[in-house]
mmCIF file of C-alpha atoms in Angstrom:
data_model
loop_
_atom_site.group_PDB
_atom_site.id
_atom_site.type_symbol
_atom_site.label_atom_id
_atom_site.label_comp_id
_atom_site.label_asym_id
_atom_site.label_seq_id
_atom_site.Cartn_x
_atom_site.Cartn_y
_atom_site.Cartn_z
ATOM 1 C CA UNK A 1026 19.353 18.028 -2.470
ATOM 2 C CA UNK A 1027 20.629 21.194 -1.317
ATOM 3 C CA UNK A 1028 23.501 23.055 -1.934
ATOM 4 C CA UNK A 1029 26.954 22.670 -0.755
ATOM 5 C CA UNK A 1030 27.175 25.907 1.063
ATOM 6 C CA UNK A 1031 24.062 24.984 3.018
ATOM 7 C CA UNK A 1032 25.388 22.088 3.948
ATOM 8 C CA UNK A 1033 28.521 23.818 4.989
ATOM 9 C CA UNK A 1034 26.226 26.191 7.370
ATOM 10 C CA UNK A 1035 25.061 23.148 9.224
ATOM 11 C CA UNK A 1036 28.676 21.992 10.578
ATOM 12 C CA UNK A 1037 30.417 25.389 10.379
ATOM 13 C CA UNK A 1038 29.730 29.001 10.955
ATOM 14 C CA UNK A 1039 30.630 30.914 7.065
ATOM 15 C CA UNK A 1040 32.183 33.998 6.815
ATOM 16 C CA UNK A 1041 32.195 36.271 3.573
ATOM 17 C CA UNK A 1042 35.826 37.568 3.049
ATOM 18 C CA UNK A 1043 34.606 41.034 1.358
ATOM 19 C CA UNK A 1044 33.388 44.255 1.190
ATOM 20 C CA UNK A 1045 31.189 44.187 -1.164
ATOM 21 C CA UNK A 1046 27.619 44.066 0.053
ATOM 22 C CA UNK A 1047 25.726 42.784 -2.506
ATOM 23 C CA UNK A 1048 27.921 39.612 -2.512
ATOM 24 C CA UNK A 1049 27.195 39.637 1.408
ATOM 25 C CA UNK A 1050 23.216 40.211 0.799
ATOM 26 C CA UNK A 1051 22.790 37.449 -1.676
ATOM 27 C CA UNK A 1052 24.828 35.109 0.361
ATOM 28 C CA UNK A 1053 24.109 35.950 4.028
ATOM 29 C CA UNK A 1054 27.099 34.875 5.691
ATOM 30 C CA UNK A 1055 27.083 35.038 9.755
ATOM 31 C CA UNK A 1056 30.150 37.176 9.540
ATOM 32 C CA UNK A 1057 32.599 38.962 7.535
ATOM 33 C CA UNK A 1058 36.383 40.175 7.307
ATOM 34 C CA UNK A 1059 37.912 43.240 5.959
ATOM 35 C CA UNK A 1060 41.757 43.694 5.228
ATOM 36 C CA UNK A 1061 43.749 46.524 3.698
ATOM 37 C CA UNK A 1062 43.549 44.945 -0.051
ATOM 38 C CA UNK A 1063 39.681 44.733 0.117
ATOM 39 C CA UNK A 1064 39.048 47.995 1.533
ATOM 40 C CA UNK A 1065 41.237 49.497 -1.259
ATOM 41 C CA UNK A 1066 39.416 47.373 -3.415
ATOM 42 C CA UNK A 1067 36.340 48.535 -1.566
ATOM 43 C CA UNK A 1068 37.031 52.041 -2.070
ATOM 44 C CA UNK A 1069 37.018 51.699 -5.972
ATOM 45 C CA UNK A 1070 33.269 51.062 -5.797
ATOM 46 C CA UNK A 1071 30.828 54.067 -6.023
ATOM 47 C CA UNK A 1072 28.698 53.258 -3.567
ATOM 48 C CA UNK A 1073 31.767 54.164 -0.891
ATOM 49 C CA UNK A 1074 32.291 57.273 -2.898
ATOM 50 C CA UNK A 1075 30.628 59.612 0.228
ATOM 51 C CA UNK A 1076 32.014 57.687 2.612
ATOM 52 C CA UNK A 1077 35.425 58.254 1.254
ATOM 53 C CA UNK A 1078 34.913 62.252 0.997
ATOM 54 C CA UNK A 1079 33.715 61.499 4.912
ATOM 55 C CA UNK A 1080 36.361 60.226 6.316
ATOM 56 C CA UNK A 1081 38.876 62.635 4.789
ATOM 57 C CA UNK A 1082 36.761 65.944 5.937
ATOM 58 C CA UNK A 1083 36.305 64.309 9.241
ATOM 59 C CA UNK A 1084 40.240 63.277 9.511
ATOM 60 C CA UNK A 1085 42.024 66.421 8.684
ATOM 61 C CA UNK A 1086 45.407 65.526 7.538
ATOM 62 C CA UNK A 1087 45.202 63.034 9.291
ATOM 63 C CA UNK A 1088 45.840 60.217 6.883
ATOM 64 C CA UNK A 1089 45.513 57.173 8.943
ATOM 65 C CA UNK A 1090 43.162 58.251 10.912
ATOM 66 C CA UNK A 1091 41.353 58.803 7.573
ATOM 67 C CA UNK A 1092 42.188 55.400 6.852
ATOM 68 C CA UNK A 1093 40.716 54.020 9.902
ATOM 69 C CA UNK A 1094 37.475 56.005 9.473
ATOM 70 C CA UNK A 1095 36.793 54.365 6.018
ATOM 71 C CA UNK A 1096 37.447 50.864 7.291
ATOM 72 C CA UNK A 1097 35.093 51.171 9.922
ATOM 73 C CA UNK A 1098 32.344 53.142 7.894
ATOM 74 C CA UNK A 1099 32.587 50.198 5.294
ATOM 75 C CA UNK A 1100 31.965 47.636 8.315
ATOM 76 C CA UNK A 1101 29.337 49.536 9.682
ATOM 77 C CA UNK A 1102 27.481 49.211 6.229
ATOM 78 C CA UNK A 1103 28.268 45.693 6.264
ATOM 79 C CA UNK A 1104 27.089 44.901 10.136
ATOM 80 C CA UNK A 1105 23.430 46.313 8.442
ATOM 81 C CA UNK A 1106 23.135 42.675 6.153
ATOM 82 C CA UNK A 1107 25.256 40.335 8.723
ATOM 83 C CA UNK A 1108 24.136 39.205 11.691
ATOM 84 C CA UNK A 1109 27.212 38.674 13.265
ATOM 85 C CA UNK A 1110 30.680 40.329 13.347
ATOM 86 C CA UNK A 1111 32.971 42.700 11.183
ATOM 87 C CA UNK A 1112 36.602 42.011 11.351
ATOM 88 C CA UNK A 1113 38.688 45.305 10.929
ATOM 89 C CA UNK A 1114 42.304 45.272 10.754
ATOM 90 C CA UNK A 1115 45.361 47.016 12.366
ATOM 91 C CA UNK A 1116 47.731 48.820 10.070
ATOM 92 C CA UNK A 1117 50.168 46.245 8.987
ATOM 93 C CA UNK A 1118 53.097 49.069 9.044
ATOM 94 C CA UNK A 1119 52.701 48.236 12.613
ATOM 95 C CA UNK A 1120 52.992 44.533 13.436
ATOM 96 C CA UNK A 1121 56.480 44.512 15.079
ATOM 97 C CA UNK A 1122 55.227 47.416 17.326
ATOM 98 C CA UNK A 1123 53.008 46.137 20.154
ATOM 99 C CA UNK A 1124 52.492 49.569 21.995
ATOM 100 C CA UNK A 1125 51.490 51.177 18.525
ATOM 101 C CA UNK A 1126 49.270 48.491 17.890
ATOM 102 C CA UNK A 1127 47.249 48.626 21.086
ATOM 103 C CA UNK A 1128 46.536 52.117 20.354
ATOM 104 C CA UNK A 1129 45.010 51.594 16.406
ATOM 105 C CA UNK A 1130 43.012 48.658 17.957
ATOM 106 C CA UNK A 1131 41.750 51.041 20.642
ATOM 107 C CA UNK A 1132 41.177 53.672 18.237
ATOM 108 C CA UNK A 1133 39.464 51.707 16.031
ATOM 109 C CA UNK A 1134 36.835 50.043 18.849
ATOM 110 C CA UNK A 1135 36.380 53.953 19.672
ATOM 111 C CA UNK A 1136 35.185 54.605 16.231
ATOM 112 C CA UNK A 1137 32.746 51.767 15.726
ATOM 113 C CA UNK A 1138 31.235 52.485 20.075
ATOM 114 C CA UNK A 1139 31.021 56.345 18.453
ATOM 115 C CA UNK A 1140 28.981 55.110 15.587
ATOM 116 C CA UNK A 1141 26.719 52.707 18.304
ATOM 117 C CA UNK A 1142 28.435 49.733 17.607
ATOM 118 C CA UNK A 1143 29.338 47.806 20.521
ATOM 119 C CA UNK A 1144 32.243 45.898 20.945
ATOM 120 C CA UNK A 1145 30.442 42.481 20.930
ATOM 121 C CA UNK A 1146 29.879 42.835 17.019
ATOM 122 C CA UNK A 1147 33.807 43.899 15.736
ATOM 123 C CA UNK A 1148 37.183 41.703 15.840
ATOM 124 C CA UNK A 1149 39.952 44.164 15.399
ATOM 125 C CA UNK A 1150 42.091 42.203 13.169
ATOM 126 C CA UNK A 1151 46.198 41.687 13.823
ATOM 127 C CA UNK A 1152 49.265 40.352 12.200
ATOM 128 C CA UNK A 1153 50.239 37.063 14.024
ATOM 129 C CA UNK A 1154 53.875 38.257 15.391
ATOM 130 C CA UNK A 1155 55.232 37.776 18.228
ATOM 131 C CA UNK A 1156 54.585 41.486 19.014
ATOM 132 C CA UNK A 1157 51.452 41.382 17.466
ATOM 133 C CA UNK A 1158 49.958 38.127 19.811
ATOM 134 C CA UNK A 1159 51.677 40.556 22.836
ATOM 135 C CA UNK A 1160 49.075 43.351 21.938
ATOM 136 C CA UNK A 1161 45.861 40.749 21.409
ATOM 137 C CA UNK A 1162 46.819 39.529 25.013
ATOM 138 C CA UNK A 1163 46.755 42.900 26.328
ATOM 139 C CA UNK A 1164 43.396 44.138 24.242
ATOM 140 C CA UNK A 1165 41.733 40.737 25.520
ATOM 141 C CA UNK A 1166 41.797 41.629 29.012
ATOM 142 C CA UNK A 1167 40.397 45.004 27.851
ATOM 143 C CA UNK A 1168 37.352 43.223 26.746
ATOM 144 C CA UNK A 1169 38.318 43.596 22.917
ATOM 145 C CA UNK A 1170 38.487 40.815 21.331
ATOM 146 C CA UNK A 1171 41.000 40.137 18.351
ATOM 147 C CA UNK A 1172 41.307 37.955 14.996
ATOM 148 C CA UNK A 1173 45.020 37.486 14.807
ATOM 149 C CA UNK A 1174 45.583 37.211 10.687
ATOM 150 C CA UNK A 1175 48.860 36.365 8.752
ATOM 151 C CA UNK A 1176 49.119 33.007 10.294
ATOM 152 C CA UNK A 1177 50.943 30.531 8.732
ATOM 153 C CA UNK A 1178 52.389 27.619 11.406
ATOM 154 C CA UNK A 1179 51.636 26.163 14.159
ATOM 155 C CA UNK A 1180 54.047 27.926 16.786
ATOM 156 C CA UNK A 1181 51.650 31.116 15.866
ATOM 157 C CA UNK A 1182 48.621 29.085 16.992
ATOM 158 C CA UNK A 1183 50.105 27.877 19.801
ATOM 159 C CA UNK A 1184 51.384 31.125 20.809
ATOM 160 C CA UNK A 1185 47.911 33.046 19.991
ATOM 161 C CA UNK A 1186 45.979 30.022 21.956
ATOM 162 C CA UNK A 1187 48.084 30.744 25.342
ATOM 163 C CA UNK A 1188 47.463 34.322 24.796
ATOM 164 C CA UNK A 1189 43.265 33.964 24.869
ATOM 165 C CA UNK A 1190 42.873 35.540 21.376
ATOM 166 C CA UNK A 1191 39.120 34.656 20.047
ATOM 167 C CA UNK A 1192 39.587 33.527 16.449
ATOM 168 C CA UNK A 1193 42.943 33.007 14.263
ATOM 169 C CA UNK A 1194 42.896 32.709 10.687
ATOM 170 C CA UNK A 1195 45.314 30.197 9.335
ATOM 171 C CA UNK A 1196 45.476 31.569 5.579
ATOM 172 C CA UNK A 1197 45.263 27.732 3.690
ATOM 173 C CA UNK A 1198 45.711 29.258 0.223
ATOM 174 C CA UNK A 1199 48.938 31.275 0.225
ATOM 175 C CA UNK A 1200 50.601 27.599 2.474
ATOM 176 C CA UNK A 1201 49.304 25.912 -0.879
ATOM 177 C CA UNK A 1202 50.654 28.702 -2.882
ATOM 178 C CA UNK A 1203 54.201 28.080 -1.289
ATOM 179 C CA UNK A 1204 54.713 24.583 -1.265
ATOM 180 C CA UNK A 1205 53.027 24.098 -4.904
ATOM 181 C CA UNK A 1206 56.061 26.501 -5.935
ATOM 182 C CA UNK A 1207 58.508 24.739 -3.867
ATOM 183 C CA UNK A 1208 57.395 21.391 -5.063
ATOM 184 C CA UNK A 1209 56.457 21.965 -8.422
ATOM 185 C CA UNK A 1210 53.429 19.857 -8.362
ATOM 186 C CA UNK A 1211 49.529 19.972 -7.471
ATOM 187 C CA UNK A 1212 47.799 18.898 -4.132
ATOM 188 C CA UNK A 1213 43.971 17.746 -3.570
ATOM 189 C CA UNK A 1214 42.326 17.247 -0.568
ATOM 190 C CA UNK A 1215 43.893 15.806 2.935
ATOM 191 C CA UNK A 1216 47.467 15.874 1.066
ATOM 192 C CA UNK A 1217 47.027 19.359 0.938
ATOM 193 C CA UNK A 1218 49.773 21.276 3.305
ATOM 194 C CA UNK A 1219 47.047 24.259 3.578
ATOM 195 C CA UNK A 1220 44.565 21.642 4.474
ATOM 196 C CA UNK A 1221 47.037 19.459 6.898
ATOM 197 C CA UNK A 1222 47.531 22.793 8.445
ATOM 198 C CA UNK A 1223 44.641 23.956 9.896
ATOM 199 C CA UNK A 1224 43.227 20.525 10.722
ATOM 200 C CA UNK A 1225 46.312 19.926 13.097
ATOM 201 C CA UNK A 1226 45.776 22.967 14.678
ATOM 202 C CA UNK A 1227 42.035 22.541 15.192
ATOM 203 C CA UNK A 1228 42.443 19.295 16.561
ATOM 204 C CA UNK A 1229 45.543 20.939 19.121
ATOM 205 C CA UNK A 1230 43.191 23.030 20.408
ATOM 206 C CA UNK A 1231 40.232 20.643 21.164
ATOM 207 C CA UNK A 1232 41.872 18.173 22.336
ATOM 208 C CA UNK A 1233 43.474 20.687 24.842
ATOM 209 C CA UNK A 1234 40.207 22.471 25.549
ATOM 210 C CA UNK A 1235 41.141 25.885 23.957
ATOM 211 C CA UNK A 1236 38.431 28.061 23.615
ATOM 212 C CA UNK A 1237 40.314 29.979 20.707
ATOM 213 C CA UNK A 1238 38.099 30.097 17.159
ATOM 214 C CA UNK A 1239 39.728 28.123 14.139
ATOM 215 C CA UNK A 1240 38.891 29.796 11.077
ATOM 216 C CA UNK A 1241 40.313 28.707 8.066
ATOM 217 C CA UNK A 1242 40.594 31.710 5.574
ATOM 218 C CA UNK A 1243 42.345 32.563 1.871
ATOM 219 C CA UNK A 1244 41.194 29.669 -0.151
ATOM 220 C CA UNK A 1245 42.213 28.643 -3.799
ATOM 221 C CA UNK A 1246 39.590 25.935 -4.574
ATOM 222 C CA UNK A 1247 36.540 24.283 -3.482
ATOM 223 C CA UNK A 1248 38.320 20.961 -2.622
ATOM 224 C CA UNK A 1249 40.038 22.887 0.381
ATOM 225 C CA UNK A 1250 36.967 23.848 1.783
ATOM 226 C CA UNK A 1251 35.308 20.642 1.521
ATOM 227 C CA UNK A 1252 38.454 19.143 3.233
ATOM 228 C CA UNK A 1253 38.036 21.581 6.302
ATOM 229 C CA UNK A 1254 34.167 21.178 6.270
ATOM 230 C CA UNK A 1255 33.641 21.190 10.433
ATOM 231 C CA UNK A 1256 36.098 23.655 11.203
ATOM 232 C CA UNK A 1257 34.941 26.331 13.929
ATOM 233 C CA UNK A 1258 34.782 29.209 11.268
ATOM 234 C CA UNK A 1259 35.706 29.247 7.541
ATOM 235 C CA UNK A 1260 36.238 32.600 5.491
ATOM 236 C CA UNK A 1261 35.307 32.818 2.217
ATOM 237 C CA UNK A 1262 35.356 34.580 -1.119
ATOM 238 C CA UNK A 1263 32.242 35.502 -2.727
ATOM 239 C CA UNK A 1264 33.792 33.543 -6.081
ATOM 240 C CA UNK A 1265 34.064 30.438 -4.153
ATOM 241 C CA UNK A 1266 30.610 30.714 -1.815
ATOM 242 C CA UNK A 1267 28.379 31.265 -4.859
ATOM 243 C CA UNK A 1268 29.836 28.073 -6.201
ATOM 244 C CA UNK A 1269 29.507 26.370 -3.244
ATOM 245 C CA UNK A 1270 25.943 27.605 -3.666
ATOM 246 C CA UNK A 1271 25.418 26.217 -7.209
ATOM 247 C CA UNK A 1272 26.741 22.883 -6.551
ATOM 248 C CA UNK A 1273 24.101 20.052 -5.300
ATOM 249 C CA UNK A 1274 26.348 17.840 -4.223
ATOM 250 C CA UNK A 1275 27.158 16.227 -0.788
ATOM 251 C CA UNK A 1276 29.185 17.390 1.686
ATOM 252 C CA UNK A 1277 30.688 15.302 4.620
ATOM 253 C CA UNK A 1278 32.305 16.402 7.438
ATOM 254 C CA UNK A 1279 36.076 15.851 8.317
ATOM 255 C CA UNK A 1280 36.753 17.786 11.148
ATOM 256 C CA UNK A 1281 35.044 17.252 14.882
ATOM 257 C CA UNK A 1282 35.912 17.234 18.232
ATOM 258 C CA UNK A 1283 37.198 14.092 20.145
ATOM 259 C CA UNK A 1284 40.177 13.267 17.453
ATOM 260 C CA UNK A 1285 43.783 12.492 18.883
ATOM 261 C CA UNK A 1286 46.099 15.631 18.888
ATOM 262 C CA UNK A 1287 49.804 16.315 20.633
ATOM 263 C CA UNK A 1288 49.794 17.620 24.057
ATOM 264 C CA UNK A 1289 49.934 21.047 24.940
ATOM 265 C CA UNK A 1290 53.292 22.988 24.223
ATOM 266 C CA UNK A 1291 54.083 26.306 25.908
ATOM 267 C CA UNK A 1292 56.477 28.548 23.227
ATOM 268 C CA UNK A 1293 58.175 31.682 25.111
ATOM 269 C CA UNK A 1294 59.336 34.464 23.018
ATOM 270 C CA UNK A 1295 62.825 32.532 22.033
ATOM 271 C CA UNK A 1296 61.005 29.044 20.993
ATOM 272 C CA UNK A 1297 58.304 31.171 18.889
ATOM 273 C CA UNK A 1298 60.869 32.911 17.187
ATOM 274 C CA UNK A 1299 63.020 29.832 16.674
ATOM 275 C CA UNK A 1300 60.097 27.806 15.506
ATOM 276 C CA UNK A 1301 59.310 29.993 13.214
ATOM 277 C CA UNK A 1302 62.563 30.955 11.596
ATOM 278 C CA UNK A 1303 63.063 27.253 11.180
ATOM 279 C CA UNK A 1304 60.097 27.463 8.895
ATOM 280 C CA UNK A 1305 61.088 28.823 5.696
ATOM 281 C CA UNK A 1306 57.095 28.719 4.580
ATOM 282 C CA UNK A 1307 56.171 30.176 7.603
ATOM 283 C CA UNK A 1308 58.516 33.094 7.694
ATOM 284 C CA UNK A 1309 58.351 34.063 3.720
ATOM 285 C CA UNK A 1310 54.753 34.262 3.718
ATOM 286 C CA UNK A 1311 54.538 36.196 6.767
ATOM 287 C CA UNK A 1312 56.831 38.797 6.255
ATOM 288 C CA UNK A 1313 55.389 38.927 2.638
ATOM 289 C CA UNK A 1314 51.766 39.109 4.228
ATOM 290 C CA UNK A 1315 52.653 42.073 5.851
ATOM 291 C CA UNK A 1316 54.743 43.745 2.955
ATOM 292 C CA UNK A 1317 51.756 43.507 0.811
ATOM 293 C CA UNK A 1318 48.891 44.722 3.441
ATOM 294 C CA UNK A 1319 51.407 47.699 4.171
ATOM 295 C CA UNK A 1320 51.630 48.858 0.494
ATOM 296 C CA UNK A 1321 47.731 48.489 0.120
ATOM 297 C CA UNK A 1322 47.756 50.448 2.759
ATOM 298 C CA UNK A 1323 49.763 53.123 1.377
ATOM 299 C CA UNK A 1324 47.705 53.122 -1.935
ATOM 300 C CA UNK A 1325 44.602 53.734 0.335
ATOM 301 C CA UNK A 1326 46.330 56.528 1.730
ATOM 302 C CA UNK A 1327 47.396 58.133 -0.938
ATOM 303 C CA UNK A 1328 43.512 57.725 -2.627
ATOM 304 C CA UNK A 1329 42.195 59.650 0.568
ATOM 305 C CA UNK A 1330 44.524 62.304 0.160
ATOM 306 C CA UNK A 1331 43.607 62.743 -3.454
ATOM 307 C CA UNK A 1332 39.612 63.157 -2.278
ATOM 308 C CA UNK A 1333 41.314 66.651 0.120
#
């Protein structure tokens, strides 16, 4: 019999949600994501010791830039044991900003194209706002091609599917997280509002022939996975793909192409906004999302400047 995760591999394409490399060597995902909290986390390892002291000398005081520099030296070490694509994300200090956003994703593409990386093998990675699906519209024309993060409902998918971004990542976990605290009580499987999620939205977008990626990300347990097994993309955490490794028992597929969906809704600006304010889940995580990316953010900062 073989494992879990290699079943996984045969109906969907696994991404390691890391940094760390020798989690990504042992388990050779396709792809993998980066976000402010595991580049700080990143940046406590040794082995990113030079590249810290690199991207400070090469930044000035610069501290963002700085910033930038790391995240994209850690994904170039990573693009050497993946054969697919890096995800590397936008400051979240500036999601509600979509002119200031453009430029980070911009300057970020320059950095990897400077290093030889083309633009075919990095996601730049945004907050799913309203201002932040504006600038993934924009960068998508440019040829860039985004991974819009922090998304918690479906007015954000339908939103990011009108604007042509490549991949969202509905975050499953912290929409468990919520409702078990709201609720007081456990969920398992298909009654899981994580789950029930992302399988509405993958099922939107097939059924209206949306070329958008659906990749389910921020997992809790293995019974969420399993329950999205056939979903475009899943991201995962090196905790929860080694045990998918280790266990030897089946895996079936839920989700395909070809199941009944709703029809196609167009949200302007007002209806996203509405929609979403009328989802009390939706809004706290977001806004708590990007709180929390900011202030890793911050910490990274403030560990570059101690390396001047």
């Amino acid at each position: 019999m073989t494992s879990k995760l290699d079943q996984l591999k045969q109906y969907t394409t696994v991404v390691a949600d890391t940094g760390d490399l020798d989690a990504i060597s042992r388990l050779k995902p396709v792809d993998a994501t980066t976000n402010p909290s595991l580049l700080l986390k990143a940046a406590a390892m040794p082995r990113y010791a030079d590249l810290l002291d690199s991207a400070v000398a090469a930044s000035g005081n610069d501290l963002g830039l700085a910033c930038d520099r790391f995240g994209v030296a850690v994904g170039q070490e990573i693009l050497k044991v993946i054969p697919g694509r890096i995800s590397t994300e936008v400051d979240a200090r500036l999601s509600f900003d979509t002119d200031a956003t453009l430029r980070r994703a911009e300057r970020l593409i320059g950095l990897y194209e400077e290093a030889g990386i083309g633009r075919d093998r990095v996601l730049i990675k945004i907050a799913s706002t309203w201002e932040g699906i504006r600038a993934a519209e924009q960068l998508e024309r440019e040829g860039v091609q985004t991974n819009l993060t922090l998304l918690f409902n479906f007015a954000q998918a339908a939103a990011c599917a009108d604007a042509g971004v490549f991949l969202i990542s509905p975050f499953v976990g912290r929409i468990y997280d919520w409702y078990k605290k709201a609720e007081g009580r456990d969920f398992v499987g298909n009654e899981d509002p994580g789950v029930q999620s992302v399988s509405r939205i993958y099922r939107y977008y097939k059924a209206n022939g949306y070329r958008t990626v659906v990749m389910g990300a921020s997992f809790r347990n293995l019974g969420q996975i399993e329950a999205l097994a056939g979903c475009d993309r899943l991201t995962i955490s090196p905790e929860l793909l080694q045990k998918l490794a280790e266990d030897q028992g089946s895996l079936t597929r839920n989700l395909a192409p070809g199941s009944d969906a709703e029809a196609r809704v167009v949200l302007d600006e007002t209806a996203y906004r509405w929609q979403l304010n009328e989802d009390a889940m939706a809004t706290e995580k977001l806004a708590e999302g990007i709180r929390l990316f900011a202030r890793d953010q911050e910490k990274l900062e403030a560990l570059l400047a101690s390396r001047r």
